[in-house]
Amino acid sequence: MRLNPEPFNIELMITSQNPGNRGSQIIHGWYNGVQHSVVARAHVLARPAQSGEHWRFTGEWDTNPSYINQIIASHGEPIEVEGERLKQYIVRHPQLRVGEGATRIGEKTWLSAIEAAKGPDQLGQLIDKEDHDGIRVLAVRRLTHNIELVFRSWAVLRGELEAIKLLAKHQIGKRLSNRLIRQYGETLPEVLHTDCYKILAYDRNTTSLFNSCEKMANAMEYPAEDPRRLQGAVDFVLNYRLDKYGHTAIERETLQSALERHFNDSSVAEQAIDLTLTSGALQENPEGLLQSRPVAYAEATLEKRFVNMIKHGVDSIFDNLLVGNAENVYAIAENPKKKGKPNTKFELTDEQKNAIKLPFQQQLSVITGGAGTGKTTVISSVVRLAQALNIRVFQMALSGQAADVMRGYNENHDIDCLSRTIHWYILPFENAEEAKENNPYREPEEFPADCLIIIDETSMVDLSLMNRLLRLLPETARILMVGDPNQIPPIGAGLVFHLLCNSKHVPIAKLTKAHRSAAATGIPAIADSISQGVDPELITFDLAAPAPQHGVFFLPTTIDRTDPHSLAKVIFEVANKLGLEKTQVITTHRKSANAYGPIVQSIHHINSYFQSQLTTDKTPPLKAWGLNENDPVIVRKNVTDVGGNGFDLFNGSLGKLLSATVPYTFKFGEEQRILDNEAIAKLGIMLGYALTVHSFQGSAAECVIIAVTKSNLLERSLLYTALTRAKKTVVFVGDKKAFNAAIEANPKWKTIQTGFSVDRSFDEIK
């Protein structure tokens, strides 16, 4: 059967839908008498579609022959209906099936009411006016009995349609519209009229979003110096810096300057700052930095918790138990037994021995170290020692892949300890708090009073996530943070780990000596040079020579920015020489284009080129999601209980598509997962030939290729992090001048302005 290649613009009557993650849906309905399915990502929908509604969708037809009537939506919004469409809306919509037991309004009741009212439009008018008498005259008992519930549900649905039209009028994006409607429902138009700047709290603050708020304020005739405008401008500046750069604090002069540029008036700028300080929405910390109230509270909460942990320490009983048990653990570490491989012997350094004991001498502790310094060996020994002391251990990391690496290491070394993502522990608590009837969730795992929390790759954990985790932990819990302060800061706002590593009061064990096997690759030495801001001398990679066994190389490349695949073609040659199965490509950008054209180092361009060379037209495709059989994939969402038995999949979990025919089969680690379209949407699965540095942090590959081009995202800690993901071989491909400039500039984490300070709080808390 020939597929329709044309873009579509259709109105669909919804019959059913399968909810996905964060508002995404697979929607089923009728168009021209034929059943269709619509795959709609979260950013496409103004709010979730429901049965009985009519929606207008635009987008592209799916090219999978198995789904000839499936479409991939790029835009979707509900439309107002009348006549026969209104009849279907009334009869089918789940929110209009109100009441309980024998008095519940169903399809037959609504059909009787429509007939008695002489048509759906007439019935709709009675409900619009909340005409009690008119409804009673219809003599439909169940409708009369539940009339207040009907009025309420009808008002909600009509209010949501009005809200959607209002948001569309002011060019508010679908994802944000979804959040706002979910939060405010039918009251949203009133909320926006009262203070339209509330929108800024529900999305990343961009200039276009703020301009939309300004236009809305103008349409609603806010006065020029209205307090809502002044507060909104301050909120925008703070939130813009928070979202774009991670700053949690700002100097008064910087805020004053930004507001002057906006208002064109210094006195109005001062008025805005004074207003927000007086209201408490803006707070000044002891160093004179200004912060929004929620951010200041979040940082103060962490400060107090950490300082109390440092001051209280741990029970001295462990001083007597540590010595003998520690010696046993040292012996196991120095004679490791790894499944399927011969035993090897080595000697722990004094640094490593001290690091192993630290979490049992302090309630809060930090272990840092660069590539090859033995952090993993230390963590495994800490786990063994905790278990010998009957302390329950919880190992966790931000990314699914980092957790998988830790779990695999434990399994290979006969260590009985699970490793999970931080979200695996947090989400069940949060889901339980928000759970509704008939909405099941996994039971939260409680943390005992005497437990040890080990957080690997802690440099990735932002202010918000650290707060979310700590509020679940008992005050007596021990916390060990492990990581490398030279690595990239978190994507989210604020800094925690990097600042703790530079504290005078936090107990820290630093591992500085690289193992001989790691040092032989040259990676630790180059990494150290980069971390110090010194341009390393790198060997030029020779495509004509045999593949190297190890080392760090640079391949200068002329980039044609008019060709999206100009860099990908060179990277593919290098990967092919090193060995595709053992090589991971790492780059800086997820976004595929900007105002100047294609971003050639984008994962999308590199992924599409690799796919075109390796799997396109060679294996059955899963075109709805842009995947072919044998493609590597990565999970991009944090959700629970998806994909059958086994470990939950989280942001960063790496796998492969084994079968693109129903049922779709994926492999993650050693486990196979059967995933349907709904599960794929929830997990946000995408191609994984190339990954961003953030996605691959916490994991490792034998060979790593790193795309290097001039970019605002290219900076020292990013290059350091990408380099240290390799076990043996690294090849930088791209612009050498951009590479040197990024190394010489300050790493990103040093540019983030924050109000967080354990040292200050340490002296303040008595």
Short mmCIF file of N, CA and C in Angstrom, two decimals, residues 287-412:
data_model
loop_
_atom_site.label_atom_id
_atom_site.label_comp_id
_atom_site.label_asym_id
_atom_site.label_seq_id
_atom_site.Cartn_x
_atom_site.Cartn_y
_atom_site.Cartn_z
N GLU A 287 26.95 38.61 52.52
CA GLU A 287 27.97 39.19 51.63
C GLU A 287 27.41 40.30 50.75
N GLY A 288 26.12 40.61 50.91
CA GLY A 288 25.51 41.68 50.13
C GLY A 288 24.96 41.25 48.79
N LEU A 289 24.98 39.96 48.51
CA LEU A 289 24.42 39.45 47.26
C LEU A 289 22.91 39.32 47.40
N LEU A 290 22.21 39.53 46.30
CA LEU A 290 20.75 39.44 46.29
C LEU A 290 20.32 38.10 45.72
N GLN A 291 19.25 37.53 46.31
CA GLN A 291 18.74 36.23 45.88
C GLN A 291 17.22 36.23 45.96
N SER A 292 16.59 35.45 45.08
CA SER A 292 15.16 35.25 45.22
C SER A 292 14.91 34.43 46.48
N ARG A 293 13.75 34.60 47.09
CA ARG A 293 13.45 33.94 48.36
C ARG A 293 13.53 32.41 48.27
N PRO A 294 12.95 31.77 47.23
CA PRO A 294 13.03 30.30 47.18
C PRO A 294 14.46 29.79 47.08
N VAL A 295 15.30 30.47 46.29
CA VAL A 295 16.68 30.02 46.12
C VAL A 295 17.47 30.23 47.41
N ALA A 296 17.26 31.37 48.05
CA ALA A 296 17.95 31.64 49.32
C ALA A 296 17.57 30.59 50.36
N TYR A 297 16.31 30.22 50.40
CA TYR A 297 15.86 29.20 51.35
C TYR A 297 16.49 27.85 51.04
N ALA A 298 16.56 27.49 49.76
CA ALA A 298 17.14 26.20 49.37
C ALA A 298 18.61 26.13 49.78
N GLU A 299 19.37 27.19 49.55
CA GLU A 299 20.78 27.18 49.92
C GLU A 299 20.96 27.18 51.43
N ALA A 300 20.14 27.95 52.14
CA ALA A 300 20.24 27.99 53.59
C ALA A 300 19.91 26.64 54.21
N THR A 301 18.95 25.92 53.63
CA THR A 301 18.58 24.60 54.14
C THR A 301 19.76 23.63 54.03
N LEU A 302 20.44 23.64 52.88
CA LEU A 302 21.60 22.78 52.71
C LEU A 302 22.73 23.16 53.65
N GLU A 303 22.99 24.46 53.74
CA GLU A 303 24.06 24.92 54.62
C GLU A 303 23.86 24.41 56.04
N LYS A 304 22.66 24.59 56.56
CA LYS A 304 22.39 24.20 57.94
C LYS A 304 22.56 22.70 58.13
N ARG A 305 22.06 21.91 57.16
CA ARG A 305 22.16 20.46 57.27
C ARG A 305 23.63 20.03 57.26
N PHE A 306 24.42 20.55 56.34
CA PHE A 306 25.81 20.14 56.22
C PHE A 306 26.63 20.57 57.43
N VAL A 307 26.41 21.78 57.90
CA VAL A 307 27.18 22.26 59.05
C VAL A 307 26.85 21.45 60.30
N ASN A 308 25.59 21.13 60.50
CA ASN A 308 25.22 20.29 61.64
C ASN A 308 25.85 18.91 61.55
N MET A 309 25.92 18.35 60.35
CA MET A 309 26.55 17.04 60.17
C MET A 309 28.03 17.09 60.52
N ILE A 310 28.70 18.15 60.10
CA ILE A 310 30.13 18.28 60.39
C ILE A 310 30.35 18.44 61.90
N LYS A 311 29.51 19.22 62.56
CA LYS A 311 29.69 19.48 63.99
C LYS A 311 29.36 18.27 64.85
N HIS A 312 28.32 17.53 64.46
CA HIS A 312 27.88 16.42 65.29
C HIS A 312 28.76 15.19 65.13
N GLY A 313 29.35 15.00 63.94
CA GLY A 313 30.21 13.85 63.72
C GLY A 313 29.46 12.54 63.80
N VAL A 314 30.15 11.48 64.27
CA VAL A 314 29.55 10.15 64.38
C VAL A 314 29.86 9.57 65.74
N ASP A 315 29.18 8.49 66.06
CA ASP A 315 29.36 7.80 67.34
C ASP A 315 30.80 7.29 67.45
N SER A 316 31.47 7.60 68.55
CA SER A 316 32.87 7.22 68.72
C SER A 316 33.07 5.71 68.83
N ILE A 317 31.98 4.94 68.98
CA ILE A 317 32.11 3.48 69.07
C ILE A 317 32.80 2.91 67.84
N PHE A 318 32.66 3.58 66.70
CA PHE A 318 33.26 3.07 65.47
C PHE A 318 34.78 3.22 65.47
N ASP A 319 35.30 4.08 66.33
CA ASP A 319 36.75 4.19 66.41
C ASP A 319 37.36 2.85 66.83
N ASN A 320 36.67 2.14 67.69
CA ASN A 320 37.18 0.87 68.20
C ASN A 320 36.97 -0.27 67.21
N LEU A 321 35.97 -0.16 66.35
CA LEU A 321 35.65 -1.23 65.42
C LEU A 321 36.36 -1.09 64.08
N LEU A 322 36.79 0.13 63.77
CA LEU A 322 37.32 0.39 62.44
C LEU A 322 38.61 -0.37 62.14
N VAL A 323 39.52 -0.38 63.10
CA VAL A 323 40.88 -0.84 62.80
C VAL A 323 40.89 -2.25 62.23
N GLY A 324 40.34 -3.22 62.98
CA GLY A 324 40.37 -4.60 62.52
C GLY A 324 39.60 -4.82 61.25
N ASN A 325 38.40 -4.27 61.17
CA ASN A 325 37.58 -4.45 59.97
C ASN A 325 38.21 -3.76 58.76
N ALA A 326 38.82 -2.62 58.98
CA ALA A 326 39.44 -1.90 57.87
C ALA A 326 40.59 -2.71 57.28
N GLU A 327 41.38 -3.35 58.13
CA GLU A 327 42.49 -4.15 57.64
C GLU A 327 42.00 -5.30 56.77
N ASN A 328 40.90 -5.92 57.16
CA ASN A 328 40.31 -7.00 56.35
C ASN A 328 39.87 -6.48 54.98
N VAL A 329 39.26 -5.31 54.99
CA VAL A 329 38.79 -4.71 53.73
C VAL A 329 39.97 -4.34 52.84
N TYR A 330 41.04 -3.81 53.44
CA TYR A 330 42.22 -3.49 52.65
C TYR A 330 42.74 -4.74 51.94
N ALA A 331 42.76 -5.86 52.67
CA ALA A 331 43.28 -7.11 52.10
C ALA A 331 42.45 -7.57 50.91
N ILE A 332 41.13 -7.43 51.02
CA ILE A 332 40.25 -7.81 49.90
C ILE A 332 40.50 -6.91 48.70
N ALA A 333 40.64 -5.59 48.96
CA ALA A 333 40.85 -4.63 47.87
C ALA A 333 42.16 -4.88 47.15
N GLU A 334 43.19 -5.33 47.91
CA GLU A 334 44.50 -5.53 47.31
C GLU A 334 44.64 -6.88 46.62
N ASN A 335 43.64 -7.74 46.82
CA ASN A 335 43.61 -9.04 46.14
C ASN A 335 42.23 -9.25 45.51
N PRO A 336 41.85 -8.40 44.56
CA PRO A 336 40.48 -8.44 44.04
C PRO A 336 40.19 -9.71 43.25
N LYS A 337 38.96 -10.19 43.40
CA LYS A 337 38.50 -11.33 42.62
C LYS A 337 37.42 -10.83 41.66
N LYS A 338 37.75 -10.87 40.39
CA LYS A 338 36.82 -10.38 39.38
C LYS A 338 36.33 -11.55 38.55
N LYS A 339 35.00 -11.65 38.40
CA LYS A 339 34.41 -12.78 37.68
C LYS A 339 34.96 -12.88 36.26
N GLY A 340 35.41 -14.10 35.91
CA GLY A 340 35.84 -14.35 34.54
C GLY A 340 37.22 -13.85 34.20
N LYS A 341 37.95 -13.28 35.19
CA LYS A 341 39.29 -12.77 34.91
C LYS A 341 40.25 -13.22 36.01
N PRO A 342 41.54 -13.36 35.69
CA PRO A 342 42.51 -13.79 36.70
C PRO A 342 42.67 -12.74 37.79
N ASN A 343 42.98 -13.20 38.99
CA ASN A 343 43.19 -12.28 40.11
C ASN A 343 44.44 -11.44 39.88
N THR A 344 44.37 -10.20 40.29
CA THR A 344 45.52 -9.31 40.23
C THR A 344 45.77 -8.73 41.62
N LYS A 345 47.02 -8.37 41.88
CA LYS A 345 47.36 -7.82 43.19
C LYS A 345 47.93 -6.42 43.02
N PHE A 346 47.60 -5.56 43.97
CA PHE A 346 48.21 -4.25 44.01
C PHE A 346 48.12 -3.75 45.45
N GLU A 347 48.82 -2.68 45.71
CA GLU A 347 48.88 -2.16 47.08
C GLU A 347 48.13 -0.84 47.16
N LEU A 348 47.22 -0.75 48.13
CA LEU A 348 46.51 0.50 48.35
C LEU A 348 47.48 1.58 48.82
N THR A 349 47.27 2.79 48.35
CA THR A 349 48.08 3.91 48.84
C THR A 349 47.54 4.38 50.18
N ASP A 350 48.34 5.14 50.91
CA ASP A 350 47.87 5.71 52.18
C ASP A 350 46.66 6.62 51.94
N GLU A 351 46.68 7.34 50.79
CA GLU A 351 45.53 8.19 50.44
C GLU A 351 44.25 7.36 50.38
N GLN A 352 44.32 6.23 49.72
CA GLN A 352 43.14 5.39 49.55
C GLN A 352 42.68 4.81 50.88
N LYS A 353 43.62 4.37 51.72
CA LYS A 353 43.26 3.82 53.03
C LYS A 353 42.57 4.87 53.89
N ASN A 354 43.09 6.07 53.90
CA ASN A 354 42.45 7.14 54.67
C ASN A 354 41.06 7.47 54.13
N ALA A 355 40.93 7.43 52.80
CA ALA A 355 39.63 7.71 52.18
C ALA A 355 38.60 6.65 52.56
N ILE A 356 39.02 5.40 52.62
CA ILE A 356 38.10 4.30 52.96
C ILE A 356 37.54 4.48 54.37
N LYS A 357 38.37 4.95 55.29
CA LYS A 357 37.93 5.11 56.68
C LYS A 357 37.12 6.39 56.92
N LEU A 358 37.30 7.39 56.07
CA LEU A 358 36.72 8.72 56.32
C LEU A 358 35.21 8.70 56.56
N PRO A 359 34.39 7.99 55.75
CA PRO A 359 32.94 8.04 55.97
C PRO A 359 32.50 7.47 57.32
N PHE A 360 33.39 6.75 58.02
CA PHE A 360 33.04 6.16 59.31
C PHE A 360 33.60 7.00 60.46
N GLN A 361 34.36 8.02 60.09
CA GLN A 361 34.88 8.95 61.09
C GLN A 361 34.13 10.28 61.07
N GLN A 362 33.39 10.51 59.97
CA GLN A 362 32.64 11.76 59.81
C GLN A 362 31.25 11.46 59.28
N GLN A 363 30.27 12.26 59.68
CA GLN A 363 28.92 12.05 59.16
C GLN A 363 28.80 12.55 57.72
N LEU A 364 29.49 13.63 57.40
CA LEU A 364 29.55 14.14 56.03
C LEU A 364 31.00 14.05 55.56
N SER A 365 31.23 13.46 54.42
CA SER A 365 32.59 13.35 53.90
C SER A 365 32.59 13.43 52.39
N VAL A 366 33.74 13.81 51.84
CA VAL A 366 33.90 13.97 50.40
C VAL A 366 35.18 13.26 49.98
N ILE A 367 35.10 12.50 48.89
CA ILE A 367 36.29 11.87 48.30
C ILE A 367 36.41 12.39 46.87
N THR A 368 37.57 12.98 46.56
CA THR A 368 37.80 13.51 45.22
C THR A 368 39.01 12.82 44.60
N GLY A 369 39.07 12.85 43.29
CA GLY A 369 40.21 12.27 42.59
C GLY A 369 40.01 12.34 41.10
N GLY A 370 41.09 12.45 40.37
CA GLY A 370 41.03 12.52 38.92
C GLY A 370 40.97 11.14 38.30
N ALA A 371 41.15 11.11 36.98
CA ALA A 371 41.07 9.84 36.25
C ALA A 371 42.16 8.89 36.70
N GLY A 372 41.77 7.62 36.97
CA GLY A 372 42.73 6.58 37.28
C GLY A 372 43.28 6.60 38.69
N THR A 373 42.71 7.40 39.60
CA THR A 373 43.23 7.48 40.97
C THR A 373 42.58 6.47 41.91
N GLY A 374 41.65 5.66 41.40
CA GLY A 374 41.11 4.58 42.21
C GLY A 374 39.88 4.91 43.02
N LYS A 375 39.06 5.86 42.56
CA LYS A 375 37.84 6.19 43.30
C LYS A 375 36.90 5.00 43.40
N THR A 376 36.79 4.24 42.31
CA THR A 376 35.89 3.08 42.31
C THR A 376 36.35 2.02 43.30
N THR A 377 37.65 1.80 43.36
CA THR A 377 38.19 0.85 44.34
C THR A 377 37.87 1.30 45.75
N VAL A 378 38.02 2.59 46.01
CA VAL A 378 37.73 3.12 47.34
C VAL A 378 36.25 2.96 47.67
N ILE A 379 35.36 3.28 46.72
CA ILE A 379 33.93 3.14 46.97
C ILE A 379 33.57 1.70 47.32
N SER A 380 34.10 0.74 46.55
CA SER A 380 33.78 -0.66 46.81
C SER A 380 34.27 -1.08 48.19
N SER A 381 35.42 -0.57 48.61
CA SER A 381 35.95 -0.89 49.94
C SER A 381 35.12 -0.25 51.03
N VAL A 382 34.63 0.95 50.78
CA VAL A 382 33.73 1.62 51.74
C VAL A 382 32.47 0.78 51.94
N VAL A 383 31.93 0.25 50.84
CA VAL A 383 30.73 -0.58 50.93
C VAL A 383 31.01 -1.83 51.77
N ARG A 384 32.12 -2.50 51.50
CA ARG A 384 32.47 -3.71 52.27
C ARG A 384 32.65 -3.39 53.76
N LEU A 385 33.29 -2.26 54.05
CA LEU A 385 33.53 -1.90 55.44
C LEU A 385 32.22 -1.56 56.15
N ALA A 386 31.34 -0.85 55.46
CA ALA A 386 30.03 -0.53 56.05
C ALA A 386 29.25 -1.79 56.36
N GLN A 387 29.27 -2.74 55.45
CA GLN A 387 28.54 -3.98 55.67
C GLN A 387 29.15 -4.77 56.83
N ALA A 388 30.48 -4.71 56.99
CA ALA A 388 31.12 -5.38 58.12
C ALA A 388 30.71 -4.74 59.44
N LEU A 389 30.38 -3.44 59.40
CA LEU A 389 29.95 -2.71 60.60
C LEU A 389 28.43 -2.67 60.74
N ASN A 390 27.73 -3.46 59.90
CA ASN A 390 26.26 -3.55 59.95
C ASN A 390 25.58 -2.20 59.69
N ILE A 391 26.15 -1.45 58.78
CA ILE A 391 25.55 -0.19 58.35
C ILE A 391 24.98 -0.40 56.95
N ARG A 392 23.72 -0.09 56.75
CA ARG A 392 23.12 -0.30 55.45
C ARG A 392 23.59 0.78 54.48
N VAL A 393 23.93 0.33 53.27
CA VAL A 393 24.49 1.23 52.26
C VAL A 393 23.51 1.44 51.12
N PHE A 394 23.40 2.69 50.67
CA PHE A 394 22.61 3.04 49.49
C PHE A 394 23.56 3.73 48.51
N GLN A 395 23.86 3.06 47.40
CA GLN A 395 24.69 3.65 46.37
C GLN A 395 23.80 4.30 45.32
N MET A 396 24.15 5.51 44.92
CA MET A 396 23.32 6.20 43.93
C MET A 396 24.15 7.17 43.10
N ALA A 397 23.61 7.52 41.94
CA ALA A 397 24.24 8.48 41.04
C ALA A 397 23.14 9.20 40.29
N LEU A 398 23.48 10.32 39.65
CA LEU A 398 22.45 11.08 38.93
C LEU A 398 21.99 10.36 37.68
N SER A 399 22.94 9.88 36.86
CA SER A 399 22.56 9.30 35.57
C SER A 399 22.37 7.80 35.68
N GLY A 400 21.50 7.26 34.82
CA GLY A 400 21.27 5.83 34.79
C GLY A 400 22.51 5.07 34.41
N GLN A 401 23.32 5.62 33.50
CA GLN A 401 24.52 4.92 33.07
C GLN A 401 25.55 4.87 34.19
N ALA A 402 25.71 5.95 34.96
CA ALA A 402 26.65 5.94 36.08
C ALA A 402 26.23 4.91 37.12
N ALA A 403 24.92 4.81 37.36
CA ALA A 403 24.42 3.80 38.30
C ALA A 403 24.67 2.39 37.76
N ASP A 404 24.48 2.21 36.45
CA ASP A 404 24.73 0.90 35.83
C ASP A 404 26.20 0.49 35.98
N VAL A 405 27.10 1.44 35.80
CA VAL A 405 28.53 1.15 35.92
C VAL A 405 28.86 0.69 37.34
N MET A 406 28.34 1.39 38.33
CA MET A 406 28.58 1.01 39.72
C MET A 406 27.99 -0.36 40.03
N ARG A 407 26.78 -0.60 39.52
CA ARG A 407 26.13 -1.88 39.77
C ARG A 407 26.91 -3.02 39.11
N GLY A 408 27.38 -2.80 37.89
CA GLY A 408 28.16 -3.82 37.21
C GLY A 408 29.46 -4.13 37.93
N TYR A 409 30.11 -3.11 38.45
CA TYR A 409 31.35 -3.32 39.20
C TYR A 409 31.08 -4.17 40.44
N ASN A 410 29.99 -3.86 41.15
CA ASN A 410 29.65 -4.63 42.35
C ASN A 410 29.40 -6.10 42.01
N GLU A 411 28.67 -6.32 40.93
CA GLU A 411 28.36 -7.70 40.54
C GLU A 411 29.62 -8.47 40.17
N ASN A 412 30.53 -7.82 39.47
CA ASN A 412 31.76 -8.49 39.04
C ASN A 412 32.73 -8.77 40.19
#
